[in-house]
Structures are given as structure tokens and as C-alpha cells.
PDB file of C-alpha atoms in Angstrom:
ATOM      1  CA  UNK C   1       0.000   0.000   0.000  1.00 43.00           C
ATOM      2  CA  UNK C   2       0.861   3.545  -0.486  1.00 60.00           C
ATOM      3  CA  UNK C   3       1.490   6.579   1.428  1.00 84.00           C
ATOM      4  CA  UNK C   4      -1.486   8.183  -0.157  1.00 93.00           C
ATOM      5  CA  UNK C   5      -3.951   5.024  -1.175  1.00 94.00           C
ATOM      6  CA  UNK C   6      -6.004   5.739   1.917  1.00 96.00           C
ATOM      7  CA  UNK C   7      -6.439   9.622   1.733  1.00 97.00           C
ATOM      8  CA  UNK C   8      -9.200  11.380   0.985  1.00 97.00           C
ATOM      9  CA  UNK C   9      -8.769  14.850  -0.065  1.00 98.00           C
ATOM     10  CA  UNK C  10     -11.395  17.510  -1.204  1.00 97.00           C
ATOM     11  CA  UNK C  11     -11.060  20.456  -3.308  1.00 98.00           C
ATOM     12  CA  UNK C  12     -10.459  23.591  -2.333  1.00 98.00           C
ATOM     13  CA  UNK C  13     -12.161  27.378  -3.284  1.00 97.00           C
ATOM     14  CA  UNK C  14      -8.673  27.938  -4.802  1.00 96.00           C
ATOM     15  CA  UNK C  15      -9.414  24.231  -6.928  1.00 97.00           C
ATOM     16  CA  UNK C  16     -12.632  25.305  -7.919  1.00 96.00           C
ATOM     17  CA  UNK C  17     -11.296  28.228  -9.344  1.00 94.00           C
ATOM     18  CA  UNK C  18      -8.620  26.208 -11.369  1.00 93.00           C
ATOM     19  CA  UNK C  19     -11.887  24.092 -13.176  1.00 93.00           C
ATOM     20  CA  UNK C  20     -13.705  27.272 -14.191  1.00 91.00           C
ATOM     21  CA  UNK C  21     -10.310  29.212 -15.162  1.00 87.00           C
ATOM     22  CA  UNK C  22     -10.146  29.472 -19.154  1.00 84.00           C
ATOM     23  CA  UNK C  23      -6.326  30.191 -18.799  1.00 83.00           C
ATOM     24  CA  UNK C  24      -4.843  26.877 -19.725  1.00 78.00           C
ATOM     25  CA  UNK C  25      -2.287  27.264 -16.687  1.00 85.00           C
ATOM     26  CA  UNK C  26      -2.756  24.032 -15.546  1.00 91.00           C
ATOM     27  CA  UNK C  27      -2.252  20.745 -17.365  1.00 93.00           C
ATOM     28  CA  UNK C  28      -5.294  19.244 -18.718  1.00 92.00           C
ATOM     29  CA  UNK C  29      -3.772  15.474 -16.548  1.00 94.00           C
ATOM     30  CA  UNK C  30      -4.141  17.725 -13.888  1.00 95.00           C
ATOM     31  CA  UNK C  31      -7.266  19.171 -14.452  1.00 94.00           C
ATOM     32  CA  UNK C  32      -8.726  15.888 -15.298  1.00 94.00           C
ATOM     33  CA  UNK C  33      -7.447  14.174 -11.537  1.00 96.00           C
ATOM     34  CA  UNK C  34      -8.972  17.484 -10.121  1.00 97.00           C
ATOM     35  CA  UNK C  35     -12.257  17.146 -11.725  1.00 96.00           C
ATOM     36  CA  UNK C  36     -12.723  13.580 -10.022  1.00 95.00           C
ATOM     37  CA  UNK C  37     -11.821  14.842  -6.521  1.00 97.00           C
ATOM     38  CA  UNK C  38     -14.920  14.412  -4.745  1.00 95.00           C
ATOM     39  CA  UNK C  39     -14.037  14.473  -0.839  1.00 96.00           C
ATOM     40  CA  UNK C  40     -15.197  10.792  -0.156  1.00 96.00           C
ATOM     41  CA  UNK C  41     -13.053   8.141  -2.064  1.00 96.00           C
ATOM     42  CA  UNK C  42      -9.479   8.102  -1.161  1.00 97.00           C
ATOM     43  CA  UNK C  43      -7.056   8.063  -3.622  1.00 96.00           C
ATOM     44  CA  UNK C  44      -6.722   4.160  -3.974  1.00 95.00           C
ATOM     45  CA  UNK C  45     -10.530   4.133  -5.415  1.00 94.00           C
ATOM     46  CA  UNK C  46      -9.481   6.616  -8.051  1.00 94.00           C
ATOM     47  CA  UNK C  47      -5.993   4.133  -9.785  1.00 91.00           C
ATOM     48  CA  UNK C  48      -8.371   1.451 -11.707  1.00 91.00           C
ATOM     49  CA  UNK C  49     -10.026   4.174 -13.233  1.00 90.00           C
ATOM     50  CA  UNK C  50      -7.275   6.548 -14.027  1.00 91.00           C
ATOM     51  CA  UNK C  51      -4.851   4.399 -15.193  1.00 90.00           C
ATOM     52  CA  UNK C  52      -4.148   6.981 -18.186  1.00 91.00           C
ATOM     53  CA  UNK C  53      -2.777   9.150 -15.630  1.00 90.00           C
ATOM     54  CA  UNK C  54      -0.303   7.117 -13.367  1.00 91.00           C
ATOM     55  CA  UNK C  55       1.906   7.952 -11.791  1.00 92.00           C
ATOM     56  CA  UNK C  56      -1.824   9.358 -10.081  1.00 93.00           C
ATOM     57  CA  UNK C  57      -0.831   9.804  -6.659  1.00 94.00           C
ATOM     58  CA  UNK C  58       1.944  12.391  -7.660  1.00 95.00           C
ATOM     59  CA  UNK C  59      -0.973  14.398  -9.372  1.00 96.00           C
ATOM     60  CA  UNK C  60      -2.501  14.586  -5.998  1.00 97.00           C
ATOM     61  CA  UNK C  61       0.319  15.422  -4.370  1.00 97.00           C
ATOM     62  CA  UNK C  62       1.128  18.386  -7.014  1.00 97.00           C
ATOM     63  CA  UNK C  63      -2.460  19.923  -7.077  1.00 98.00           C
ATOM     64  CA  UNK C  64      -1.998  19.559  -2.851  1.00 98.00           C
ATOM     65  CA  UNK C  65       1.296  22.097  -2.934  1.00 97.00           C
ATOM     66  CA  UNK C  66      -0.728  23.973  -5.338  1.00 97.00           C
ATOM     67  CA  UNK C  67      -3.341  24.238  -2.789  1.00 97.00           C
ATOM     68  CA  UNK C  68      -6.374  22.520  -5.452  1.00 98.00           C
ATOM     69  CA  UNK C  69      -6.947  19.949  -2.738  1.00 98.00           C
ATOM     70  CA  UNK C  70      -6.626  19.664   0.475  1.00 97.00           C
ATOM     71  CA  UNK C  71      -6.454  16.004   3.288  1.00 97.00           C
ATOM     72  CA  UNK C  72     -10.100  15.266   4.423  1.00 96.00           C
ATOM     73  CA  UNK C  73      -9.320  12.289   6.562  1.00 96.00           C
ATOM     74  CA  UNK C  74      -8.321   8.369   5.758  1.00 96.00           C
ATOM     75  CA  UNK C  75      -9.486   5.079   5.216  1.00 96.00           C
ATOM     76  CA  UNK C  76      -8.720   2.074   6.939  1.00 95.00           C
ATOM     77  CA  UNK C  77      -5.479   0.204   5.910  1.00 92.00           C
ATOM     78  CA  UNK C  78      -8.321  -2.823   5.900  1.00 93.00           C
ATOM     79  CA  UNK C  79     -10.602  -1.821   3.988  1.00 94.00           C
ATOM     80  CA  UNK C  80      -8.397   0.285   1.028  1.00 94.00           C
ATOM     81  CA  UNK C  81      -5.775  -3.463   1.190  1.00 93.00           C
ATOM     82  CA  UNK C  82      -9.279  -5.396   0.627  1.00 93.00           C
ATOM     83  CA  UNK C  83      -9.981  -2.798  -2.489  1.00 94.00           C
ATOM     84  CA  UNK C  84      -6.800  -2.864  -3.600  1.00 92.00           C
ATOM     85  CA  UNK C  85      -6.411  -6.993  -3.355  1.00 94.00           C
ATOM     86  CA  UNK C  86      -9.850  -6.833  -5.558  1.00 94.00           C
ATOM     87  CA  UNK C  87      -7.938  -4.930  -8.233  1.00 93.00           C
ATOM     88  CA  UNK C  88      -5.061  -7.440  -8.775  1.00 93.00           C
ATOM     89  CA  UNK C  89      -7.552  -9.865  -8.877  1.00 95.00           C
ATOM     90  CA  UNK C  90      -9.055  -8.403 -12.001  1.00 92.00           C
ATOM     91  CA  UNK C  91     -12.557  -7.958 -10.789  1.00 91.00           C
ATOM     92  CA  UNK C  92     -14.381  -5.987 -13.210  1.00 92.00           C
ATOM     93  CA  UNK C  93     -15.036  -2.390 -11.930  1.00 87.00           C
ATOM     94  CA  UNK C  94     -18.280  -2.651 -10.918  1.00 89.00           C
ATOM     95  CA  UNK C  95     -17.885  -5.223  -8.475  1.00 90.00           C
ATOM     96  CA  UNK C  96     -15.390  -3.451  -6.673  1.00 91.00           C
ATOM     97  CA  UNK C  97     -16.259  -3.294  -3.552  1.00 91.00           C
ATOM     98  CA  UNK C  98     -17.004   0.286  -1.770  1.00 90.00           C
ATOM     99  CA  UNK C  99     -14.631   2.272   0.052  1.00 93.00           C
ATOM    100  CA  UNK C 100     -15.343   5.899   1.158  1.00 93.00           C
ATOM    101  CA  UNK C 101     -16.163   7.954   3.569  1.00 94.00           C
ATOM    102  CA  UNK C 102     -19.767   7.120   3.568  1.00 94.00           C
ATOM    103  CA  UNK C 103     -19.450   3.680   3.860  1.00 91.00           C
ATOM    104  CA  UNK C 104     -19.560   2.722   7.979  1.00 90.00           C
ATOM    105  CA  UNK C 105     -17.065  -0.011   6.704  1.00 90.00           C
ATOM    106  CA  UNK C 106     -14.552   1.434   5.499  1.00 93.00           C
ATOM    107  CA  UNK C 107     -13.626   3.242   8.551  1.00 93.00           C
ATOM    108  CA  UNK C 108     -13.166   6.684   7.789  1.00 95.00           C
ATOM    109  CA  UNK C 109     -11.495   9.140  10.108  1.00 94.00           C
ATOM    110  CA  UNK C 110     -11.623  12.929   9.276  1.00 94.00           C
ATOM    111  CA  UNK C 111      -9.168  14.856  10.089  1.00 90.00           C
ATOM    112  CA  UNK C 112      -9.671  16.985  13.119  1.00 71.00           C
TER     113      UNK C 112
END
């Protein structure tokens, strides 16, 4: 597991501003991870649908210093390793099971 697989990060006013900004300043890989942020999957929920974009967690951690996003709280080690075991597996993408900060079971902790 990675240092970021069980983050969950939300976007910031200074993000929102990024989307609706016509300038071009920011790469369109960027743009695209920053569009998906949606402050309740961690980061590990995002890779088997971003693939296009690896290395993804770097992304995060770039629009983070550029103050996009910000840390909303984690997931459990458990439940983002049972995700991630899923994945290698090869089960198809909508069978994967749910991990975010809604679900009770996936044992999300916001950040205080």
C-alpha cells in the first residue's frame, strides 16, 4: 500500500477556481485528476479508473502544494488493502467493492 492510497482529499475554493479558469495554466492530466476529486473516495478508489494518468498519486500530491486539494481524513489500511487486493484480482469495476467515507465499513477518520 501507499502513502497516499487511503487519503481522501477535497477540493479547495482555490481548486474550484482552477476548473472554471479558461487560462490553460494548468495541465489538462491535472485538471482531469482534479475534476474527479470528490471528498469521499481516497485516492486508492481513483488508480483502476485513471490508469491513463499514473503515476496518479503524484498528481494529488502536485495539485496539494498547489493548494487545489486539500487532506479530508483516511481510510482504513483494511478496507483500502481489501480494495486494492480486488484490483489485482481483475474484478471488473463494478464489483469493486465500496470504500469511502460514507461507507460505515470502510472506517473513515476525518481529520480533526
Amino acid at each position: 500500500m501507499s502513502q497516499l492510497s487511503d487519503v481522501v482529499f477535497n477540493i479547495t475554493p482555490t481548486g474550484y477556481s482552477a476548473l472554471r479558469s479558461e487560462s490553460g495554466s494548468l495541465a489538462l492530466s491535472l485538471k482531469t485528476v482534479l475534476t474527479m476529486v470528490d471528498g469521499i473516495c481516497p485516492v486508492a478508489q481513483y488508480v483502476p479508473f485513471l490508469k491513463a494518468f499514473d503515476p496518479l498519486e503524484e498528481k494529488f500530491l502536485i495539485l496539494e502544494r498547489m493548494g487545489y486539494v486539500k487532506r479530508a481524513g483516511t481510510i482504513s489500511a483494511k478496507a483500502v488493502s481489501g480494495f486494492e487486493q480486488s484490483v489485482l484480482q481483475g474484478d471488473p469495476l463494478s464489483r469493486l467493492p465500496r470504500i469511502d467515507a460514507h461507507n460505515g465499513e470502510s472506517g473513515f477518520m476525518p481529520l480533526i
